Amino acid sequence: MASPTADVVRDALSQVASPGGGQNIIAAEIVKQVSVVGGKVTFALEIDPKFAELFEPVRAEAERIVGALPGVEQVSAVLTAHSDAPAPQAPPKAPAQPHRHAGAGRGR
Protein backbone atom coordinates (compact mmCIF):
# COMPACT_ATOMS: atom_id res chain seq x y z
CA MET A 1 0.00 0.00 0.00
CA ALA A 2 1.30 3.45 -0.87
CA SER A 3 2.18 5.84 1.90
CA PRO A 4 0.21 9.08 2.19
CA THR A 5 1.52 12.41 0.98
CA ALA A 6 2.35 15.26 3.36
CA ASP A 7 -0.82 17.02 2.16
CA VAL A 8 -2.94 14.00 3.12
CA VAL A 9 -1.32 14.02 6.56
CA ARG A 10 -2.04 17.74 6.96
CA ASP A 11 -5.66 17.18 5.92
CA ALA A 12 -5.99 14.47 8.57
CA LEU A 13 -4.40 16.73 11.18
CA SER A 14 -7.00 19.41 10.44
CA GLN A 15 -9.42 17.18 12.40
CA VAL A 16 -7.44 17.82 15.62
CA ALA A 17 -8.65 20.80 17.67
CA SER A 18 -6.23 23.30 19.14
CA PRO A 19 -6.94 23.79 22.86
CA GLY A 20 -8.85 26.96 23.65
CA GLY A 21 -8.41 28.46 20.22
CA GLY A 22 -11.51 27.33 18.38
CA GLN A 23 -9.24 26.32 15.48
CA ASN A 24 -7.68 23.08 14.40
CA ILE A 25 -3.92 22.61 14.75
CA ILE A 26 -3.36 23.21 11.01
CA ALA A 27 -5.31 26.50 10.94
CA ALA A 28 -3.54 27.57 14.15
CA GLU A 29 -0.22 26.94 12.36
CA ILE A 30 1.03 24.65 15.13
CA VAL A 31 2.02 21.77 12.84
CA LYS A 32 5.55 22.04 11.45
CA GLN A 33 7.97 19.86 9.51
CA VAL A 34 5.63 17.16 8.19
CA SER A 35 7.75 14.38 6.71
CA VAL A 36 6.63 11.18 5.03
CA VAL A 37 9.28 8.60 4.17
CA GLY A 38 7.86 5.27 3.15
CA GLY A 39 5.31 4.39 5.80
CA LYS A 40 6.95 6.55 8.48
CA VAL A 41 5.37 9.94 9.26
CA THR A 42 6.96 12.54 11.51
CA PHE A 43 5.88 16.04 12.44
CA ALA A 44 6.30 18.63 15.18
CA LEU A 45 3.75 20.64 17.12
CA GLU A 46 5.38 24.00 17.81
CA ILE A 47 3.95 25.43 21.02
CA ASP A 48 4.75 27.80 23.85
CA PRO A 49 6.63 25.68 26.43
CA LYS A 50 4.32 26.77 29.26
CA PHE A 51 1.46 24.92 27.49
CA ALA A 52 3.29 21.60 27.07
CA GLU A 53 1.08 19.73 29.53
CA LEU A 54 -2.07 21.03 27.84
CA PHE A 55 -0.83 19.91 24.40
CA GLU A 56 0.26 16.37 25.32
CA PRO A 57 -3.26 14.94 24.70
CA VAL A 58 -3.37 16.90 21.42
CA ARG A 59 -0.07 15.31 20.35
CA ALA A 60 -1.42 11.84 21.22
CA GLU A 61 -4.65 12.47 19.28
CA ALA A 62 -2.69 13.73 16.27
CA GLU A 63 -0.56 10.56 16.29
CA ARG A 64 -3.68 8.40 16.57
CA ILE A 65 -5.41 10.08 13.62
CA VAL A 66 -2.34 9.98 11.37
CA GLY A 67 -1.62 6.38 12.39
CA ALA A 68 -5.08 5.39 11.11
CA LEU A 69 -4.30 6.61 7.58
CA PRO A 70 -3.82 3.89 4.95
CA GLY A 71 -0.14 3.16 4.34
CA VAL A 72 1.11 4.62 7.63
CA GLU A 73 3.26 2.13 9.52
CA GLN A 74 4.83 4.41 12.12
CA VAL A 75 4.05 7.90 13.46
CA SER A 76 6.18 10.18 15.58
CA ALA A 77 4.91 13.56 16.74
CA VAL A 78 6.93 15.77 19.05
CA LEU A 79 6.15 18.91 21.00
CA THR A 80 8.73 21.59 20.35
CA ALA A 81 9.19 24.94 22.05
CA HIS A 82 8.23 28.20 20.46
CA SER A 83 8.90 31.59 21.90
CA ASP A 84 8.24 35.08 20.61
CA ALA A 85 11.48 36.25 22.21
CA PRO A 86 14.30 36.80 19.72
CA ALA A 87 17.06 34.23 19.68
CA PRO A 88 20.18 35.32 21.54
CA GLN A 89 22.83 36.82 19.31
CA ALA A 90 26.39 35.54 19.32
CA PRO A 91 28.95 38.21 20.16
CA PRO A 92 30.87 39.50 17.14
CA LYS A 93 34.12 37.74 16.41
CA ALA A 94 37.39 39.61 16.49
CA PRO A 95 38.94 40.10 13.04
CA ALA A 96 41.41 37.41 12.08
CA GLN A 97 45.05 38.33 12.60
CA PRO A 98 47.59 37.46 9.92
CA HIS A 99 49.54 34.35 10.84
CA ARG A 100 53.27 34.90 11.20
CA HIS A 101 55.68 32.07 10.86
CA ALA A 102 58.49 31.71 13.38
CA GLY A 103 61.38 33.82 12.27
CA ALA A 104 59.38 35.73 9.68
CA GLY A 105 60.47 39.34 9.28
CA ARG A 106 63.66 39.06 11.28
CA GLY A 107 65.89 40.08 8.39
CA ARG A 108 68.49 37.36 8.45
C-alpha positions as protocol buffer text, in pm:
chain_id: "A"
residue {
  index: 1
  type: MET
  ca { x: 0 y: 0 z: 0 }
}
residue {
  index: 2
  type: ALA
  ca { x: 130 y: 345 z: -87 }
}
residue {
  index: 3
  type: SER
  ca { x: 218 y: 584 z: 190 }
}
residue {
  index: 4
  type: PRO
  ca { x: 21 y: 908 z: 219 }
}
residue {
  index: 5
  type: THR
  ca { x: 152 y: 1241 z: 98 }
}
residue {
  index: 6
  type: ALA
  ca { x: 235 y: 1526 z: 336 }
}
residue {
  index: 7
  type: ASP
  ca { x: -82 y: 1702 z: 216 }
}
residue {
  index: 8
  type: VAL
  ca { x: -294 y: 1400 z: 312 }
}
residue {
  index: 9
  type: VAL
  ca { x: -132 y: 1402 z: 656 }
}
residue {
  index: 10
  type: ARG
  ca { x: -204 y: 1774 z: 696 }
}
residue {
  index: 11
  type: ASP
  ca { x: -566 y: 1718 z: 592 }
}
residue {
  index: 12
  type: ALA
  ca { x: -599 y: 1447 z: 857 }
}
residue {
  index: 13
  type: LEU
  ca { x: -440 y: 1673 z: 1118 }
}
residue {
  index: 14
  type: SER
  ca { x: -700 y: 1941 z: 1044 }
}
residue {
  index: 15
  type: GLN
  ca { x: -942 y: 1718 z: 1240 }
}
residue {
  index: 16
  type: VAL
  ca { x: -744 y: 1782 z: 1562 }
}
residue {
  index: 17
  type: ALA
  ca { x: -865 y: 2080 z: 1767 }
}
residue {
  index: 18
  type: SER
  ca { x: -623 y: 2330 z: 1914 }
}
residue {
  index: 19
  type: PRO
  ca { x: -694 y: 2379 z: 2286 }
}
residue {
  index: 20
  type: GLY
  ca { x: -885 y: 2696 z: 2365 }
}
residue {
  index: 21
  type: GLY
  ca { x: -841 y: 2846 z: 2022 }
}
residue {
  index: 22
  type: GLY
  ca { x: -1151 y: 2733 z: 1838 }
}
residue {
  index: 23
  type: GLN
  ca { x: -924 y: 2632 z: 1548 }
}
residue {
  index: 24
  type: ASN
  ca { x: -768 y: 2308 z: 1440 }
}
residue {
  index: 25
  type: ILE
  ca { x: -392 y: 2261 z: 1475 }
}
residue {
  index: 26
  type: ILE
  ca { x: -336 y: 2321 z: 1101 }
}
residue {
  index: 27
  type: ALA
  ca { x: -531 y: 2650 z: 1094 }
}
residue {
  index: 28
  type: ALA
  ca { x: -354 y: 2757 z: 1415 }
}
residue {
  index: 29
  type: GLU
  ca { x: -22 y: 2694 z: 1236 }
}
residue {
  index: 30
  type: ILE
  ca { x: 103 y: 2465 z: 1513 }
}
residue {
  index: 31
  type: VAL
  ca { x: 202 y: 2177 z: 1284 }
}
residue {
  index: 32
  type: LYS
  ca { x: 555 y: 2204 z: 1145 }
}
residue {
  index: 33
  type: GLN
  ca { x: 797 y: 1986 z: 951 }
}
residue {
  index: 34
  type: VAL
  ca { x: 563 y: 1716 z: 819 }
}
residue {
  index: 35
  type: SER
  ca { x: 775 y: 1438 z: 671 }
}
residue {
  index: 36
  type: VAL
  ca { x: 663 y: 1118 z: 503 }
}
residue {
  index: 37
  type: VAL
  ca { x: 928 y: 860 z: 417 }
}
residue {
  index: 38
  type: GLY
  ca { x: 786 y: 527 z: 315 }
}
residue {
  index: 39
  type: GLY
  ca { x: 531 y: 439 z: 580 }
}
residue {
  index: 40
  type: LYS
  ca { x: 695 y: 655 z: 848 }
}
residue {
  index: 41
  type: VAL
  ca { x: 537 y: 994 z: 926 }
}
residue {
  index: 42
  type: THR
  ca { x: 696 y: 1254 z: 1151 }
}
residue {
  index: 43
  type: PHE
  ca { x: 588 y: 1604 z: 1244 }
}
residue {
  index: 44
  type: ALA
  ca { x: 630 y: 1863 z: 1518 }
}
residue {
  index: 45
  type: LEU
  ca { x: 375 y: 2064 z: 1712 }
}
residue {
  index: 46
  type: GLU
  ca { x: 538 y: 2400 z: 1781 }
}
residue {
  index: 47
  type: ILE
  ca { x: 395 y: 2543 z: 2102 }
}
residue {
  index: 48
  type: ASP
  ca { x: 475 y: 2780 z: 2385 }
}
residue {
  index: 49
  type: PRO
  ca { x: 663 y: 2568 z: 2643 }
}
residue {
  index: 50
  type: LYS
  ca { x: 432 y: 2677 z: 2926 }
}
residue {
  index: 51
  type: PHE
  ca { x: 146 y: 2492 z: 2749 }
}
residue {
  index: 52
  type: ALA
  ca { x: 329 y: 2160 z: 2707 }
}
residue {
  index: 53
  type: GLU
  ca { x: 108 y: 1973 z: 2953 }
}
residue {
  index: 54
  type: LEU
  ca { x: -207 y: 2103 z: 2784 }
}
residue {
  index: 55
  type: PHE
  ca { x: -83 y: 1991 z: 2440 }
}
residue {
  index: 56
  type: GLU
  ca { x: 26 y: 1637 z: 2532 }
}
residue {
  index: 57
  type: PRO
  ca { x: -326 y: 1494 z: 2470 }
}
residue {
  index: 58
  type: VAL
  ca { x: -337 y: 1690 z: 2142 }
}
residue {
  index: 59
  type: ARG
  ca { x: -7 y: 1531 z: 2035 }
}
residue {
  index: 60
  type: ALA
  ca { x: -142 y: 1184 z: 2122 }
}
residue {
  index: 61
  type: GLU
  ca { x: -465 y: 1247 z: 1928 }
}
residue {
  index: 62
  type: ALA
  ca { x: -269 y: 1373 z: 1627 }
}
residue {
  index: 63
  type: GLU
  ca { x: -56 y: 1056 z: 1629 }
}
residue {
  index: 64
  type: ARG
  ca { x: -368 y: 840 z: 1657 }
}
residue {
  index: 65
  type: ILE
  ca { x: -541 y: 1008 z: 1362 }
}
residue {
  index: 66
  type: VAL
  ca { x: -234 y: 998 z: 1137 }
}
residue {
  index: 67
  type: GLY
  ca { x: -162 y: 638 z: 1239 }
}
residue {
  index: 68
  type: ALA
  ca { x: -508 y: 539 z: 1111 }
}
residue {
  index: 69
  type: LEU
  ca { x: -430 y: 661 z: 758 }
}
residue {
  index: 70
  type: PRO
  ca { x: -382 y: 389 z: 495 }
}
residue {
  index: 71
  type: GLY
  ca { x: -14 y: 316 z: 434 }
}
residue {
  index: 72
  type: VAL
  ca { x: 111 y: 462 z: 763 }
}
residue {
  index: 73
  type: GLU
  ca { x: 326 y: 213 z: 952 }
}
residue {
  index: 74
  type: GLN
  ca { x: 483 y: 441 z: 1212 }
}
residue {
  index: 75
  type: VAL
  ca { x: 405 y: 790 z: 1346 }
}
residue {
  index: 76
  type: SER
  ca { x: 618 y: 1018 z: 1558 }
}
residue {
  index: 77
  type: ALA
  ca { x: 491 y: 1356 z: 1674 }
}
residue {
  index: 78
  type: VAL
  ca { x: 693 y: 1577 z: 1905 }
}
residue {
  index: 79
  type: LEU
  ca { x: 615 y: 1891 z: 2100 }
}
residue {
  index: 80
  type: THR
  ca { x: 873 y: 2159 z: 2035 }
}
residue {
  index: 81
  type: ALA
  ca { x: 919 y: 2494 z: 2205 }
}
residue {
  index: 82
  type: HIS
  ca { x: 823 y: 2820 z: 2046 }
}
residue {
  index: 83
  type: SER
  ca { x: 890 y: 3159 z: 2190 }
}
residue {
  index: 84
  type: ASP
  ca { x: 824 y: 3508 z: 2061 }
}
residue {
  index: 85
  type: ALA
  ca { x: 1148 y: 3625 z: 2221 }
}
residue {
  index: 86
  type: PRO
  ca { x: 1430 y: 3680 z: 1972 }
}
residue {
  index: 87
  type: ALA
  ca { x: 1706 y: 3423 z: 1968 }
}
residue {
  index: 88
  type: PRO
  ca { x: 2018 y: 3532 z: 2154 }
}
residue {
  index: 89
  type: GLN
  ca { x: 2283 y: 3682 z: 1931 }
}
residue {
  index: 90
  type: ALA
  ca { x: 2639 y: 3554 z: 1932 }
}
residue {
  index: 91
  type: PRO
  ca { x: 2895 y: 3821 z: 2016 }
}
residue {
  index: 92
  type: PRO
  ca { x: 3087 y: 3950 z: 1714 }
}
residue {
  index: 93
  type: LYS
  ca { x: 3412 y: 3774 z: 1641 }
}
residue {
  index: 94
  type: ALA
  ca { x: 3739 y: 3961 z: 1649 }
}
residue {
  index: 95
  type: PRO
  ca { x: 3894 y: 4010 z: 1304 }
}
residue {
  index: 96
  type: ALA
  ca { x: 4141 y: 3741 z: 1208 }
}
residue {
  index: 97
  type: GLN
  ca { x: 4505 y: 3833 z: 1260 }
}
residue {
  index: 98
  type: PRO
  ca { x: 4759 y: 3746 z: 992 }
}
residue {
  index: 99
  type: HIS
  ca { x: 4954 y: 3435 z: 1084 }
}
residue {
  index: 100
  type: ARG
  ca { x: 5327 y: 3490 z: 1120 }
}
residue {
  index: 101
  type: HIS
  ca { x: 5568 y: 3207 z: 1086 }
}
residue {
  index: 102
  type: ALA
  ca { x: 5849 y: 3171 z: 1338 }
}
residue {
  index: 103
  type: GLY
  ca { x: 6138 y: 3382 z: 1227 }
}
residue {
  index: 104
  type: ALA
  ca { x: 5938 y: 3573 z: 968 }
}
residue {
  index: 105
  type: GLY
  ca { x: 6047 y: 3934 z: 928 }
}
residue {
  index: 106
  type: ARG
  ca { x: 6366 y: 3906 z: 1128 }
}
residue {
  index: 107
  type: GLY
  ca { x: 6589 y: 4008 z: 839 }
}
residue {
  index: 108
  type: ARG
  ca { x: 6849 y: 3736 z: 845 }
}
